[in-house]
Amino acid sequence: MTNYIRWILLFSLFFSALSGEAQKIVNKINKKILPEIVRADMMYLASDLLKGRKTGEAGNQDAAAYIADAFRAAGVKVVPGMANYFQAIPFQKFIPPQSGTMNLLGAQYSVGNNLVILDGGSIQQKGEAIYADYGWIDETTNRNDYSGLDIKGKYVIVQGGLPQGGSPQEIFASMTTKRKFAREQGAIGLIEIYSLTIPWNFFRNYFSKERLEVMEGSSGMPGKIFHAWAQLPTGNKPSFEKGKTLSIEINTSGASSGPVKADNVIGMIPGKNKKLRDEYVLLTAHFDHVGVRAGQVIDKDTIWNGARDNAWGTVSLLAAARFFSKNPPERSILLAALNAEEMGLLGSKYLAAHPVLPWNKVIFNLNSDGAGYSDTTLVAVIGLNRVGAAKEINESCAAFGLSTVADPAPEQGLFDRSDNVSFAILGIPAPTFGSGFKTFDAAITKYYHQAIDNPDNISYAYLNLFTKAFVLTAWNVAGMKNKPRWVPGDKYEAAGKKLYGY
Ligand SMILES: [Zn+2]
C-alpha cells in the first residue's frame, strides 16, 4: 500500500459523512424505494383519467381510493377509533343561480351585474324589507342591531361587513353568522350592501362560481333563506333609514346545494421503540388539484394534471408509507393525504379541528409539496431554520446529494400558505419539504397552476432523490433523542409551549 492510498483511506474514514448506522438506512432506502413504483404512482395520480383530482369530483375520489389501496397493500394500520382510512369532510356544494333580479327603492339589481345571490331557494315575490344597520349582534359590546325591529316575514337590508371593520377573511366568515342572526329573528332574507375595499367584480366573480363549504354540525348550516349582496347604483345612492318598511321585489330560480363526497386519507405505522411509539411524526401531502379548466386551454389541454402540484408530494408520502411499514422508525408515523388544499387548505384545517389522536402526541409535521422546481440539486424547506430539526433535514438531503435552501421567495409567504400551517397553528413544528427553487420566477410560473404541469415533463431522477430525502428526513426526525421545538421567538413558539407544556 503506498502512502498515498493509505492517506486516502484514512481521509475517507475520518471524513465520511455518515456513521455505519446512518449509511445502513440510506442503503436500505436506496434499495427499497424503486424508481418504477415512484413513476407508476406519478403516472396514475397525474393522469388525464383523474381529471385534475378536483375536490368533490370523481377523479379526486379515485385518487383517494388509490392512496387507500396503497396503504392497505403496504400494511399501513387504520388509526384506532377510525372505521377505515377515510376521514370524510362534510362538504356542501353551492351552485348560485346564474340569473335573478331585485327591485328596491326604485333601483333594479340583476345577477351578473350588481347582484350576487349566495343562497336561498326559488322566489317570485313582492314583499317588505327593513334596514337594520349591520345586522350584527354582539353581547360583549351590548350591540343588537335588531333590537326594537319587527322583521318577522320580511327581508333585512344591512351594511356589508362588520361594524368594527375587519379583514376580507373575517368579513367572509361573518356572512354565515349574519345569515344565522337574520334567520333567528324571523327574517326571510338578508341583503348586504356592498362596501368592501376589494373590487366588486372580484367579489362577484368569486361568489358567482360554484363553491364548497365545510358544514360543521348544525351551527354552520346555512339557513335556507335568501341571501344576497347588492352593489348600490353610483350617482344618487338610495339612503336607508333604520326601521322604515320598504317594498321589495325578488325573482330568482334559487341556488342549489347538496352534500359532496371528499375525504382525507389517514393511516398509521407503529414505531419500533416501545418507549417512544406513543409519539408520532405526521407526514402530509395534499392530493387534490384544480380539475378541468375549459376556459384556459393550452395546446388543447384542458386537464390540469397537477404533476408537481401535488402528485409529487403524494408520491413521496406513498413511498414513506411503503418503506416505514416494513422498516418502522423509533417513533410512530401518522400519514395523512390531505384533500381540498387548493380550496383554501380546507382538508388540513378539517383534520386539525378533528384530530384522530391527541395533537400533543404529534411531535412534528413534515409536509411534502412539489408545487414547482427550477433546481434539481435543491430541496426548498419552508421553515427549515424555525422548527428545531435543521440538522436532521440537512443531513438527510445531503445523503442523497441534495442541498437545502431555507425559505426561498419570502415574499410569497409560503409557510402560511401551505397545509403545514394548519398544524403549526396548533403548535406542532411543521415545515414544508418542497421541490427546489430559489426564486418564484418564470421557470416556476410556467408550470405552476397551469395545464402543462404534466407527468411527462418532470425529472424522475430528481423525484426519486426528493422522495428518498423525504423518507430519510422522516426517519431521522422520528428517531430524534429530544423532541424538536420551535426556535425561541418564533411566532408559533407560544402555541408549541401551550400544546406540549414546555
Ligand atoms: Zn396548487
Short mmCIF file of C-alpha atoms and ligand atoms in Angstrom, two decimals:
data_model
loop_
_atom_site.label_atom_id
_atom_site.label_comp_id
_atom_site.label_asym_id
_atom_site.label_seq_id
_atom_site.Cartn_x
_atom_site.Cartn_y
_atom_site.Cartn_z
CA MET A 1 0.00 0.00 0.00
CA THR A 2 1.50 3.29 -0.97
CA ASN A 3 1.42 6.17 1.44
CA TYR A 4 -0.85 7.95 -0.95
CA ILE A 5 -3.50 5.24 -0.83
CA ARG A 6 -3.20 4.94 2.91
CA TRP A 7 -3.76 8.64 3.21
CA ILE A 8 -6.87 8.44 1.01
CA LEU A 9 -8.30 5.62 3.14
CA LEU A 10 -7.65 7.47 6.35
CA PHE A 11 -9.14 10.59 4.88
CA SER A 12 -12.32 8.82 3.81
CA LEU A 13 -12.66 7.11 7.19
CA PHE A 14 -12.31 10.39 9.00
CA PHE A 15 -14.47 12.49 6.79
CA SER A 16 -17.09 10.02 5.72
CA ALA A 17 -20.30 11.98 6.34
CA LEU A 18 -22.30 9.07 7.67
CA SER A 19 -21.83 6.64 10.51
CA GLY A 20 -22.34 2.95 9.86
CA GLU A 21 -25.93 3.02 11.16
CA ALA A 22 -26.79 6.05 9.08
CA GLN A 23 -25.27 4.53 5.96
CA LYS A 24 -27.27 1.36 6.54
CA ILE A 25 -30.62 3.14 6.40
CA VAL A 26 -29.54 5.14 3.34
CA ASN A 27 -28.62 1.88 1.62
CA LYS A 28 -31.95 0.39 2.58
CA ILE A 29 -33.86 3.40 1.24
CA ASN A 30 -31.87 3.19 -1.99
CA LYS A 31 -32.71 -0.47 -2.29
CA LYS A 32 -36.39 -0.33 -1.32
CA ILE A 33 -37.66 2.86 -2.94
CA LEU A 34 -38.00 1.73 -6.51
CA PRO A 35 -37.98 4.17 -9.42
CA GLU A 36 -40.58 2.16 -11.30
CA ILE A 37 -43.02 2.42 -8.37
CA VAL A 38 -42.38 6.15 -7.98
CA ARG A 39 -43.03 6.57 -11.69
CA ALA A 40 -46.17 4.43 -11.63
CA ASP A 41 -47.64 6.45 -8.74
CA MET A 42 -46.94 9.69 -10.57
CA MET A 43 -48.26 8.42 -13.91
CA TYR A 44 -51.55 7.39 -12.33
CA LEU A 45 -52.13 10.33 -9.97
CA ALA A 46 -51.31 12.91 -12.65
CA SER A 47 -53.03 11.04 -15.49
CA ASP A 48 -55.89 12.50 -17.51
CA LEU A 49 -58.05 9.71 -16.05
CA LEU A 50 -58.24 11.61 -12.77
CA LYS A 51 -59.25 14.86 -14.47
CA GLY A 52 -57.11 17.06 -12.26
CA ARG A 53 -58.26 15.49 -8.94
CA LYS A 54 -60.63 18.33 -8.10
CA THR A 55 -62.25 18.06 -4.66
CA GLY A 56 -65.84 16.93 -4.96
CA GLU A 57 -65.32 15.20 -8.32
CA ALA A 58 -64.86 11.55 -9.28
CA GLY A 59 -61.15 11.89 -10.11
CA ASN A 60 -60.46 13.14 -6.60
CA GLN A 61 -62.26 10.15 -5.09
CA ASP A 62 -60.34 7.83 -7.42
CA ALA A 63 -57.09 9.34 -6.17
CA ALA A 64 -58.22 8.85 -2.56
CA ALA A 65 -59.10 5.22 -3.30
CA TYR A 66 -55.68 4.67 -4.92
CA ILE A 67 -53.92 6.07 -1.85
CA ALA A 68 -56.03 3.91 0.48
CA ASP A 69 -55.30 0.84 -1.66
CA ALA A 70 -51.59 1.60 -1.45
CA PHE A 71 -51.84 1.96 2.34
CA ARG A 72 -53.67 -1.37 2.58
CA ALA A 73 -51.23 -3.17 0.32
CA ALA A 74 -48.32 -1.81 2.34
CA GLY A 75 -49.85 -2.88 5.65
CA VAL A 76 -50.44 0.63 6.98
CA LYS A 77 -52.70 0.43 10.06
CA VAL A 78 -56.08 2.08 10.44
CA VAL A 79 -55.83 4.69 13.22
CA PRO A 80 -57.59 3.30 16.34
CA GLY A 81 -61.02 4.91 16.58
CA MET A 82 -61.37 5.33 12.81
CA ALA A 83 -63.51 2.88 10.83
CA ASN A 84 -61.08 2.85 7.88
CA TYR A 85 -58.53 5.11 6.20
CA PHE A 86 -61.08 7.74 5.20
CA GLN A 87 -61.85 10.88 7.17
CA ALA A 88 -64.97 12.23 5.48
CA ILE A 89 -65.11 16.02 5.23
CA PRO A 90 -68.76 17.20 5.33
CA PHE A 91 -68.67 19.44 2.27
CA GLN A 92 -71.69 21.07 0.70
CA LYS A 93 -71.52 22.30 -2.84
CA PHE A 94 -73.32 25.55 -3.63
CA ILE A 95 -74.24 26.50 -7.16
CA PRO A 96 -75.53 30.09 -7.18
CA PRO A 97 -78.33 30.99 -9.59
CA GLN A 98 -76.98 32.45 -12.84
CA SER A 99 -79.94 34.83 -13.21
CA GLY A 100 -82.22 36.76 -10.89
CA THR A 101 -83.43 40.29 -10.20
CA MET A 102 -84.28 42.50 -7.26
CA ASN A 103 -86.14 45.83 -7.14
CA LEU A 104 -85.60 48.11 -4.17
CA LEU A 105 -86.18 51.87 -3.74
CA GLY A 106 -86.62 52.35 -7.45
CA ALA A 107 -83.33 50.69 -8.37
CA GLN A 108 -83.06 47.43 -10.29
CA TYR A 109 -80.42 44.84 -9.44
CA SER A 110 -79.55 41.79 -11.51
CA VAL A 111 -77.28 38.75 -11.23
CA GLY A 112 -74.16 39.11 -13.38
CA ASN A 113 -74.28 42.85 -12.88
CA ASN A 114 -74.83 44.37 -9.44
CA LEU A 115 -76.34 41.44 -7.54
CA VAL A 116 -74.82 38.22 -6.19
CA ILE A 117 -77.15 35.61 -4.72
CA LEU A 118 -75.36 33.44 -2.19
CA ASP A 119 -78.14 31.22 -1.03
CA GLY A 120 -81.85 30.58 -0.88
CA GLY A 121 -84.44 28.75 -2.90
CA SER A 122 -86.62 29.83 -5.79
CA ILE A 123 -88.51 33.12 -5.12
CA GLN A 124 -91.01 35.18 -7.11
CA GLN A 125 -92.26 37.64 -4.56
CA LYS A 126 -93.21 41.21 -3.72
CA GLY A 127 -92.58 41.78 -0.04
CA GLU A 128 -91.37 44.10 2.68
CA ALA A 129 -87.85 45.00 3.72
CA ILE A 130 -86.36 46.72 6.78
CA TYR A 131 -82.93 48.29 7.19
CA ALA A 132 -81.03 47.09 10.30
CA ASP A 133 -77.56 48.72 10.30
CA TYR A 134 -75.05 45.84 10.08
CA GLY A 135 -77.49 43.14 11.18
CA TRP A 136 -74.95 42.31 13.87
CA ILE A 137 -75.37 41.06 17.42
CA ASP A 138 -72.52 41.10 19.93
CA GLU A 139 -73.33 40.51 23.58
CA THR A 140 -69.85 41.53 24.73
CA THR A 141 -70.40 45.06 23.45
CA ASN A 142 -74.16 45.13 24.05
CA ARG A 143 -74.77 45.57 20.35
CA ASN A 144 -78.01 44.30 18.85
CA ASP A 145 -78.89 45.86 15.52
CA TYR A 146 -82.25 44.06 15.60
CA SER A 147 -83.48 45.44 18.91
CA GLY A 148 -86.81 47.20 18.54
CA LEU A 149 -87.31 45.95 14.99
CA ASP A 150 -90.02 43.54 13.88
CA ILE A 151 -88.57 41.71 10.93
CA LYS A 152 -90.68 38.55 11.01
CA GLY A 153 -91.52 37.51 7.45
CA LYS A 154 -89.55 40.42 5.99
CA TYR A 155 -86.29 40.92 4.16
CA VAL A 156 -83.49 42.63 6.09
CA ILE A 157 -81.20 45.15 4.40
CA VAL A 158 -77.84 45.58 6.13
CA GLN A 159 -74.44 47.14 5.58
CA GLY A 160 -71.97 44.56 4.32
CA GLY A 161 -69.10 43.63 6.59
CA LEU A 162 -68.69 44.17 10.30
CA PRO A 163 -69.34 47.30 12.38
CA GLN A 164 -65.75 47.19 13.66
CA GLY A 165 -64.26 46.65 10.19
CA GLY A 166 -62.06 43.58 9.70
CA SER A 167 -60.04 41.71 7.10
CA PRO A 168 -61.72 40.26 3.99
CA GLN A 169 -61.37 36.81 5.61
CA GLU A 170 -63.17 37.97 8.75
CA ILE A 171 -65.89 39.58 6.67
CA PHE A 172 -66.32 36.45 4.54
CA ALA A 173 -66.54 34.40 7.73
CA SER A 174 -69.12 36.82 9.19
CA MET A 175 -71.54 36.18 6.35
CA THR A 176 -72.75 32.85 7.73
CA THR A 177 -73.15 34.38 11.18
CA LYS A 178 -75.15 37.32 9.84
CA ARG A 179 -77.41 34.96 7.94
CA LYS A 180 -77.94 32.98 11.14
CA PHE A 181 -78.82 36.14 13.11
CA ALA A 182 -81.33 37.21 10.45
CA ARG A 183 -82.92 33.78 10.35
CA GLU A 184 -83.22 33.63 14.14
CA GLN A 185 -85.02 36.99 14.11
CA GLY A 186 -87.54 35.54 11.68
CA ALA A 187 -86.34 37.26 8.51
CA ILE A 188 -86.99 35.52 5.20
CA GLY A 189 -83.97 37.06 3.52
CA LEU A 190 -80.77 39.04 4.07
CA ILE A 191 -79.43 41.60 1.62
CA GLU A 192 -75.99 43.05 2.32
CA ILE A 193 -74.96 46.32 0.75
CA TYR A 194 -71.53 46.05 -0.83
CA SER A 195 -68.97 48.18 0.96
CA LEU A 196 -65.76 46.14 0.97
CA THR A 197 -62.42 47.50 -0.19
CA ILE A 198 -61.80 44.66 -2.65
CA PRO A 199 -63.21 45.41 -6.12
CA TRP A 200 -66.84 44.42 -6.66
CA ASN A 201 -66.02 42.49 -9.85
CA PHE A 202 -63.59 40.28 -7.97
CA PHE A 203 -66.13 39.63 -5.23
CA ARG A 204 -68.93 38.99 -7.70
CA ASN A 205 -66.89 36.57 -9.82
CA TYR A 206 -65.75 34.62 -6.78
CA PHE A 207 -69.24 34.17 -5.37
CA SER A 208 -70.86 33.53 -8.73
CA LYS A 209 -68.96 30.28 -9.15
CA GLU A 210 -69.89 27.02 -7.52
CA ARG A 211 -68.06 26.58 -4.25
CA LEU A 212 -67.58 24.09 -1.46
CA GLU A 213 -68.14 24.87 2.18
CA VAL A 214 -67.46 22.66 5.18
CA MET A 215 -70.59 22.18 7.26
CA GLU A 216 -69.85 21.92 10.97
CA GLY A 217 -72.76 20.24 12.73
CA SER A 218 -75.92 22.31 12.79
CA SER A 219 -74.24 25.56 13.84
CA GLY A 220 -72.64 26.15 10.46
CA MET A 221 -75.63 25.06 8.40
CA PRO A 222 -76.69 27.98 6.31
CA GLY A 223 -80.38 28.51 6.77
CA LYS A 224 -82.40 28.25 3.65
CA ILE A 225 -83.11 31.93 3.45
CA PHE A 226 -82.46 34.30 0.60
CA HIS A 227 -79.00 35.85 1.00
CA ALA A 228 -77.60 38.35 -1.48
CA TRP A 229 -75.06 41.11 -1.86
CA ALA A 230 -76.05 44.21 -3.83
CA GLN A 231 -73.88 46.96 -5.21
CA LEU A 232 -75.75 50.25 -4.89
CA PRO A 233 -76.05 52.38 -8.01
CA THR A 234 -73.42 55.09 -8.25
CA GLY A 235 -74.80 58.61 -8.60
CA ASN A 236 -77.85 59.18 -6.42
CA LYS A 237 -77.36 56.47 -3.83
CA PRO A 238 -80.55 55.44 -2.06
CA SER A 239 -80.41 56.27 1.63
CA PHE A 240 -81.66 53.83 4.21
CA GLU A 241 -83.39 54.75 7.43
CA LYS A 242 -83.34 52.24 10.27
CA GLY A 243 -86.70 50.63 10.94
CA LYS A 244 -88.56 52.08 7.97
CA THR A 245 -90.51 49.50 5.95
CA LEU A 246 -89.68 49.42 2.23
CA SER A 247 -91.17 47.42 -0.58
CA ILE A 248 -89.03 44.91 -2.39
CA GLU A 249 -89.47 42.53 -5.31
CA ILE A 250 -87.30 39.47 -5.88
CA ASN A 251 -87.23 36.96 -8.71
CA THR A 252 -84.75 34.10 -8.64
CA SER A 253 -84.64 30.46 -9.62
CA GLY A 254 -82.68 29.79 -6.43
CA ALA A 255 -79.29 28.40 -5.53
CA SER A 256 -78.83 24.67 -5.47
CA SER A 257 -76.76 22.85 -2.92
CA GLY A 258 -76.03 19.33 -1.83
CA PRO A 259 -73.53 17.19 0.02
CA VAL A 260 -70.29 16.35 -1.72
CA LYS A 261 -68.07 13.37 -1.02
CA ALA A 262 -64.47 14.19 -0.15
CA ASP A 263 -62.02 12.56 2.24
CA ASN A 264 -58.65 12.93 3.83
CA VAL A 265 -56.85 9.57 3.69
CA ILE A 266 -55.19 8.71 7.00
CA GLY A 267 -53.22 5.79 8.37
CA MET A 268 -50.54 4.98 10.92
CA ILE A 269 -47.43 2.86 11.39
CA PRO A 270 -46.41 1.97 14.95
CA GLY A 271 -42.84 2.89 15.86
CA LYS A 272 -40.40 0.16 16.85
CA ASN A 273 -39.28 1.78 20.12
CA LYS A 274 -41.71 0.79 22.88
CA LYS A 275 -40.85 3.88 24.92
CA LEU A 276 -41.30 6.31 22.04
CA ARG A 277 -44.06 4.78 19.98
CA ASP A 278 -46.75 6.78 21.72
CA GLU A 279 -45.25 9.81 19.95
CA TYR A 280 -45.88 10.47 16.27
CA VAL A 281 -44.37 12.20 13.29
CA LEU A 282 -47.17 13.39 11.00
CA LEU A 283 -46.38 13.14 7.29
CA THR A 284 -48.71 15.06 4.98
CA ALA A 285 -49.17 15.85 1.30
CA HIS A 286 -52.24 17.21 -0.44
CA PHE A 287 -53.50 15.07 -3.31
CA ASP A 288 -56.19 17.35 -4.74
CA HIS A 289 -55.67 19.75 -7.62
CA VAL A 290 -57.87 22.16 -9.55
CA GLY A 291 -59.57 19.91 -12.11
CA VAL A 292 -60.54 20.79 -15.67
CA ARG A 293 -60.35 24.40 -16.74
CA ALA A 294 -62.11 24.69 -20.05
CA GLY A 295 -61.55 28.43 -20.10
CA GLN A 296 -57.77 28.29 -20.09
CA VAL A 297 -56.78 25.89 -22.82
CA ILE A 298 -53.12 25.46 -23.77
CA ASP A 299 -52.38 23.15 -26.72
CA LYS A 300 -55.92 21.77 -26.44
CA ASP A 301 -55.10 20.59 -22.90
CA THR A 302 -57.96 21.39 -20.54
CA ILE A 303 -56.96 19.00 -17.78
CA TRP A 304 -54.77 20.47 -15.08
CA ASN A 305 -52.97 17.31 -14.03
CA GLY A 306 -51.01 18.84 -11.16
CA ALA A 307 -47.99 16.56 -11.55
CA ARG A 308 -45.79 18.89 -9.50
CA ASP A 309 -48.73 20.27 -7.51
CA ASN A 310 -49.07 17.89 -5.77
CA ALA A 311 -48.96 14.38 -7.22
CA TRP A 312 -45.26 14.95 -6.47
CA GLY A 313 -45.71 15.18 -2.70
CA THR A 314 -48.30 12.40 -2.70
CA VAL A 315 -45.81 10.09 -4.42
CA SER A 316 -43.29 10.77 -1.64
CA LEU A 317 -45.97 10.14 1.00
CA LEU A 318 -46.82 6.77 -0.57
CA ALA A 319 -43.13 5.83 -0.68
CA ALA A 320 -42.89 6.67 3.03
CA ALA A 321 -45.98 4.53 3.75
CA ARG A 322 -44.48 1.51 1.98
CA PHE A 323 -40.99 1.93 3.39
CA PHE A 324 -41.97 2.54 7.02
CA SER A 325 -44.49 -0.32 7.09
CA LYS A 326 -41.58 -2.71 6.59
CA ASN A 327 -38.96 -0.58 8.38
CA PRO A 328 -40.61 1.31 11.21
CA PRO A 329 -38.61 4.14 12.75
CA GLU A 330 -38.31 4.75 16.51
CA ARG A 331 -41.47 6.83 16.89
CA SER A 332 -44.78 6.11 15.17
CA ILE A 333 -45.75 7.63 11.84
CA LEU A 334 -49.13 9.22 11.16
CA LEU A 335 -49.80 9.53 7.42
CA ALA A 336 -52.35 11.99 6.04
CA ALA A 337 -53.02 12.52 2.35
CA LEU A 338 -54.93 15.79 2.51
CA ASN A 339 -57.80 16.96 0.38
CA ALA A 340 -59.02 20.44 -0.69
CA GLU A 341 -55.72 22.29 -0.25
CA GLU A 342 -56.48 24.18 -3.44
CA MET A 343 -59.76 25.41 -1.94
CA GLY A 344 -58.04 27.12 0.96
CA LEU A 345 -56.25 24.38 2.95
CA LEU A 346 -59.69 23.00 3.85
CA GLY A 347 -58.60 19.37 4.29
CA SER A 348 -55.74 20.18 6.67
CA LYS A 349 -57.92 22.66 8.57
CA TYR A 350 -60.57 19.98 8.94
CA LEU A 351 -58.05 17.42 10.22
CA ALA A 352 -56.55 20.00 12.60
CA ALA A 353 -60.02 20.64 14.04
CA HIS A 354 -60.95 16.93 14.10
CA PRO A 355 -57.87 15.12 15.41
CA VAL A 356 -57.64 11.35 15.03
CA LEU A 357 -55.33 11.25 18.08
CA PRO A 358 -54.37 13.91 20.63
CA TRP A 359 -52.26 16.57 18.91
CA ASN A 360 -49.81 16.78 21.80
CA LYS A 361 -48.64 13.27 20.86
CA VAL A 362 -47.61 14.53 17.44
CA ILE A 363 -44.09 15.92 17.77
CA PHE A 364 -43.57 17.11 14.20
CA ASN A 365 -45.29 17.54 10.85
CA LEU A 366 -43.33 17.13 7.64
CA ASN A 367 -45.46 18.34 4.74
CA SER A 368 -44.43 17.39 1.21
CA ASP A 369 -45.31 19.78 -1.60
CA GLY A 370 -43.92 19.77 -5.12
CA ALA A 371 -45.65 22.92 -6.40
CA GLY A 372 -42.75 23.59 -8.79
CA TYR A 373 -38.98 23.46 -9.13
CA SER A 374 -36.20 25.09 -11.09
CA ASP A 375 -33.14 23.49 -9.44
CA THR A 376 -32.80 19.71 -9.19
CA THR A 377 -29.89 19.92 -6.74
CA LEU A 378 -32.05 21.51 -4.05
CA VAL A 379 -34.83 20.87 -1.59
CA ALA A 380 -36.67 24.04 -0.58
CA VAL A 381 -37.55 23.58 3.06
CA ILE A 382 -40.08 26.19 4.08
CA GLY A 383 -39.44 26.73 7.78
CA LEU A 384 -36.05 24.94 7.79
CA ASN A 385 -34.46 27.07 10.49
CA ARG A 386 -37.57 27.52 12.62
CA VAL A 387 -38.61 24.02 13.63
CA GLY A 388 -35.68 22.61 15.62
CA ALA A 389 -34.67 19.90 13.14
CA ALA A 390 -32.47 21.73 10.62
CA LYS A 391 -29.54 19.36 11.22
CA GLU A 392 -31.66 16.25 10.60
CA ILE A 393 -33.20 17.75 7.47
CA ASN A 394 -29.90 19.00 6.03
CA GLU A 395 -28.12 15.70 6.64
CA SER A 396 -30.99 13.66 5.20
CA CYS A 397 -30.94 15.68 1.99
CA ALA A 398 -27.14 15.59 1.77
CA ALA A 399 -27.23 11.80 1.96
CA PHE A 400 -28.83 11.85 -1.50
CA GLY A 401 -26.65 14.63 -2.86
CA LEU A 402 -29.25 17.37 -2.34
CA SER A 403 -28.66 20.73 -0.70
CA THR A 404 -31.34 22.61 1.17
CA VAL A 405 -32.49 26.17 0.80
CA ALA A 406 -34.41 27.75 3.65
CA ASP A 407 -37.50 29.78 2.86
CA PRO A 408 -36.93 30.87 -0.73
CA ALA A 409 -39.28 33.56 -2.06
CA PRO A 410 -40.19 35.01 1.35
CA GLU A 411 -42.49 37.49 -0.43
CA GLN A 412 -44.79 34.56 -1.29
CA GLY A 413 -45.49 33.82 2.37
CA LEU A 414 -45.28 30.11 1.59
CA PHE A 415 -45.08 28.93 5.20
CA ASP A 416 -48.52 30.32 5.96
CA ARG A 417 -49.99 29.30 2.60
CA SER A 418 -49.42 25.55 2.75
CA ASP A 419 -51.06 22.76 4.72
CA ASN A 420 -48.23 22.74 7.27
CA VAL A 421 -49.62 25.97 8.73
CA SER A 422 -52.81 24.24 9.88
CA PHE A 423 -50.63 22.16 12.21
CA ALA A 424 -48.16 24.96 13.06
CA ILE A 425 -51.09 26.97 14.43
CA LEU A 426 -51.72 24.09 16.86
CA GLY A 427 -48.09 24.39 17.99
CA ILE A 428 -46.62 21.43 16.09
CA PRO A 429 -43.24 22.22 14.46
CA ALA A 430 -44.26 21.91 10.82
CA PRO A 431 -42.03 22.70 7.84
CA THR A 432 -42.89 22.04 4.21
CA PHE A 433 -40.46 19.84 2.31
CA GLY A 434 -40.64 21.38 -1.14
CA SER A 435 -39.06 20.83 -4.53
CA GLY A 436 -36.07 23.01 -5.36
CA PHE A 437 -36.14 26.68 -6.29
CA LYS A 438 -34.55 29.88 -5.11
CA THR A 439 -36.87 32.46 -6.62
CA PHE A 440 -40.51 32.25 -7.64
CA ASP A 441 -39.70 33.20 -11.22
CA ALA A 442 -40.77 32.32 -14.76
CA ALA A 443 -39.27 28.83 -14.50
CA ILE A 444 -41.80 28.14 -11.75
CA THR A 445 -44.81 30.09 -13.00
CA LYS A 446 -44.53 28.40 -16.42
CA TYR A 447 -45.93 25.24 -14.77
CA TYR A 448 -47.43 26.49 -11.51
CA HIS A 449 -51.23 26.12 -11.73
CA GLN A 450 -51.04 25.65 -15.49
CA ALA A 451 -52.32 22.97 -17.84
CA ILE A 452 -48.75 21.93 -18.72
CA ASP A 453 -47.95 20.75 -15.19
CA ASN A 454 -47.88 17.24 -16.66
CA PRO A 455 -46.22 13.94 -15.68
CA ASP A 456 -44.31 13.79 -18.99
CA ASN A 457 -42.22 16.90 -18.33
CA ILE A 458 -40.86 16.26 -14.86
CA SER A 459 -37.46 14.88 -13.86
CA TYR A 460 -38.00 11.38 -12.49
CA ALA A 461 -34.36 11.18 -11.42
CA TYR A 462 -34.97 14.23 -9.25
CA LEU A 463 -38.34 12.97 -7.98
CA ASN A 464 -36.60 9.77 -6.82
CA LEU A 465 -33.94 11.68 -4.89
CA PHE A 466 -36.54 14.06 -3.42
CA THR A 467 -38.67 11.12 -2.31
CA LYS A 468 -35.72 9.32 -0.70
CA ALA A 469 -34.62 12.50 1.09
CA PHE A 470 -38.20 12.97 2.36
CA VAL A 471 -38.30 9.43 3.73
CA LEU A 472 -34.88 9.74 5.37
CA THR A 473 -35.83 13.07 6.93
CA ALA A 474 -38.95 11.49 8.43
CA TRP A 475 -36.83 8.56 9.68
CA ASN A 476 -34.31 10.85 11.33
CA VAL A 477 -36.87 13.16 12.93
CA ALA A 478 -38.81 10.14 14.21
CA GLY A 479 -35.58 8.97 15.85
CA MET A 480 -34.51 12.25 17.44
CA LYS A 481 -33.40 11.93 21.04
CA ASN A 482 -35.17 15.11 22.10
CA LYS A 483 -38.40 16.27 20.58
CA PRO A 484 -37.86 19.15 18.14
CA ARG A 485 -39.06 22.57 19.27
CA TRP A 486 -39.79 25.88 17.61
CA VAL A 487 -36.76 28.17 17.80
CA PRO A 488 -37.18 30.77 20.55
CA GLY A 489 -39.08 33.81 19.41
CA ASP A 490 -40.85 32.09 16.53
CA LYS A 491 -44.42 33.23 16.01
CA TYR A 492 -45.68 29.70 16.71
CA GLU A 493 -43.48 29.12 19.77
CA ALA A 494 -46.21 30.13 22.21
CA ALA A 495 -48.63 27.67 20.59
CA GLY A 496 -45.96 24.97 20.92
CA LYS A 497 -45.48 25.70 24.61
CA LYS A 498 -49.22 25.53 25.15
CA LEU A 499 -49.60 22.27 23.24
CA TYR A 500 -46.70 20.39 24.81
CA GLY A 501 -46.49 22.22 28.12
CA TYR A 502 -42.77 23.02 28.00
ZN ZN B 1 -51.76 24.37 -6.03
#
